[in-house]
């Protein structure tokens, strides 16, 4: 959540400088790093999630889509969090089975200037065996949940936005069936946003990356009843290409004996002809503004370490980190890792016995004091920080980094050379792991080191004498 104060600063600045009415939306996946929360980190994850909500409240979000990942700590937790949110959590397809009602608001309406905007949310499916929902709740497929809602929205709204974490493929299908949706904000699982593409004449899709590394700003000029300007009509073009391909295939099959494929190709061709026809019909804009073209400008702004912070949000981030450190400093949590046993690590003191020159150089480096750095920041128990600031590096199980023995409380020899217990016992038959740029990039990622350069920074290590 470190980037939130920078994101907040940028939003405030953008909104002030554009002095036009705006909506702040998020496709979803904001609360957790993965689809399920590790038991050991349940409390820490919940503290972080609450901090994120406070920050979003301060930024002034209008609405956020509920994604499957936001359910990682269970439905009850999200429903509690919802009560603390000043923005609306949107999902049209999380349904109570017995009464058919939505557990979240399916839509919101906003007047933006003289345009009436409707926003709808759709949640992606959980795996079949998931225990995150209770027995009474289900996530309905969009084909069941959308028809009634879109019908109602199109009746009295000029512009419709869908917030969703469904796959890009699903979004394309939705655009095909519902030309009334004008913008799909798709919460992607990768870091980077995805430039807008016009799926159809009336539907554009834009992808927002995870972890808030970018903020996206779309400046939209919309004439109700019009179509997007200079649309590349991606869907229609691919469908037409597919039709041409099937036609050629069909022609070939005609001239050949044993044409058992003929029927299959023919029926696919019929389906695709129907889709194209529907899409071409949908292209006929409604009477008003039919000749006008609407347009947008899109911008992604990357959040960097050197950007200014929003003061109040920064305070929320700091308070959250303080709470986490206090939580994880409990002896019950720190005791579990405090022995130097598993995974073949031995600690730098053992290496020093045979490689004193390297050890002396290393001791002067910042790697050697990386844990002291966390102590100074009062973050020495935070599993969001520890994996890169201690020796036993395990990103998949960050809780193991809490309360480690003092010989591993640093970026030590074994971060780069691999676990070295067996090498230390028998250096000739057990070689260490070769060091590559990838080794460094486990930690020196842009979020934490904007200017890492392997060749240049390697020289600073002084390990090769
Ligand atoms: C008992 C003495 C001893 C200890 C303890 C020891 N090494 Fe070594 N190390 C050696 C010797 C001897 C070689 C040279 C091996 C060769 O040339 O085949 C070596 C070679 C290396 C090399 C060169 C590449 C390789 O694997 O041959 C690296 C890197 C290295 N050690 C790192 C470490 C690290 C890190 C530790 C602590 C985890 C460590 N060593 C502990 C004796 C030791
Ligand atoms: C386990 C995580 C980790 C790995 C792997 C790692 N580093 Fe670091 N590195 C750090 C941390 C954390 C710091 C900052 C420590 C501090 O200041 O408290 C750092 C600091 C540095 C610095 C000092 C920065 C400066 O400008 O003085 C250099 C240089 C560096 N690393 C180079 C490398 C290289 C080269 C590699 C790969 C061969 C590497 N690091 C691998 C975590 C790592
Ligand atoms: C993905 C690995 C990674 C994580 C996670 C990480 N750090 Fe670091 N940290 C680094 C690296 C690499 C450097 C060295 C950067 C440089 O020299 O430019 C560093 C440097 C630092 C520094 C000294 C330089 C500075 O920017 O002031 C501090 C303080 C620091 N980290 C604190 C933290 C805290 C607090 C957390 C958790 C909230 C954390 N780090 C999480 C990799 C990480
Ligand atoms: C940040 C990463 C990093 C850390 C930490 C580190 N090394 Fe190295 N070390 C390297 C790299 C890179 C080389 C160059 C050889 C290679 O590519 O394997 C190297 C080389 C060596 C060599 C072989 C030297 C030679 O002349 O061939 C030894 C021995 C060694 N390191 C021991 C240590 C010991 C002991 C420590 C801890 C006190 C340590 N290293 C900490 C990255 C590191």
Tab-separated table of C-alpha atoms and ligand atoms in Angstrom, residues 351 355 358-359 362 367 412-413 416-417 435 458 461 463-465, ligand 4:
chain	number	residue	atom	x	y	z
A	351	UNK	CA	31.348	-18.261	5.520
A	355	UNK	CA	36.333	-16.234	3.083
A	358	UNK	CA	34.756	-11.200	1.147
A	359	UNK	CA	33.237	-11.045	4.593
A	362	UNK	CA	30.493	-7.269	2.713
A	367	UNK	CA	23.492	-5.257	2.599
A	412	UNK	CA	23.783	-11.986	3.695
A	413	UNK	CA	26.108	-14.129	1.620
A	416	UNK	CA	23.254	-14.269	-3.466
A	417	UNK	CA	25.172	-17.545	-3.234
A	435	UNK	CA	24.916	-15.468	-9.123
A	458	UNK	CA	27.782	-5.465	-9.229
A	461	UNK	CA	29.906	-5.402	-4.102
A	463	UNK	CA	33.069	-9.813	-3.729
A	464	UNK	CA	35.464	-10.734	-6.550
A	465	UNK	CA	38.876	-9.779	-5.300
B	4	LIG	C1	24.587	-9.093	-3.200
B	4	LIG	C2	25.088	-10.347	-3.607
B	4	LIG	C3	26.266	-10.932	-2.899
B	4	LIG	C4	26.456	-11.020	-1.545
B	4	LIG	C5	25.557	-10.517	-0.452
B	4	LIG	C6	27.714	-11.738	-1.370
B	4	LIG	N1	28.237	-12.063	-2.574
B	4	LIG	FE1	29.919	-13.131	-2.894
B	4	LIG	N2	29.761	-12.828	-4.882
B	4	LIG	C7	28.713	-12.183	-5.490
B	4	LIG	C8	28.998	-12.123	-6.899
B	4	LIG	C9	28.087	-11.486	-7.952
B	4	LIG	C10	30.236	-12.751	-7.114
B	4	LIG	C11	30.965	-12.935	-8.450
B	4	LIG	C12	31.093	-14.378	-8.818
B	4	LIG	C13	29.805	-14.958	-9.345
B	4	LIG	O1	29.237	-14.408	-10.285
B	4	LIG	O2	29.391	-16.021	-8.807
B	4	LIG	C14	30.679	-13.200	-5.824
B	4	LIG	C15	31.813	-13.919	-5.606
B	4	LIG	C16	32.171	-14.514	-4.397
B	4	LIG	C17	33.244	-15.436	-4.195
B	4	LIG	C18	34.168	-15.964	-5.259
B	4	LIG	C19	35.258	-14.945	-5.422
B	4	LIG	C20	36.199	-15.198	-6.548
B	4	LIG	O3	37.201	-14.495	-6.519
B	4	LIG	O4	35.901	-16.040	-7.397
B	4	LIG	C21	33.264	-15.770	-2.881
B	4	LIG	C22	34.205	-16.713	-2.186
B	4	LIG	C23	32.186	-15.056	-2.243
B	4	LIG	N3	31.534	-14.296	-3.211
B	4	LIG	C24	31.868	-15.118	-0.908
B	4	LIG	C25	30.922	-14.327	-0.301
B	4	LIG	C26	30.738	-14.265	1.127
B	4	LIG	C27	31.514	-15.069	2.136
B	4	LIG	C28	29.739	-13.401	1.345
B	4	LIG	C29	29.179	-12.957	2.668
B	4	LIG	C30	30.120	-12.477	3.642
B	4	LIG	C31	29.277	-12.923	0.048
B	4	LIG	N4	30.036	-13.504	-0.922
B	4	LIG	C32	28.217	-12.051	-0.138
B	4	LIG	C33	27.573	-11.669	-4.892
B	4	LIG	C34	27.404	-11.582	-3.538
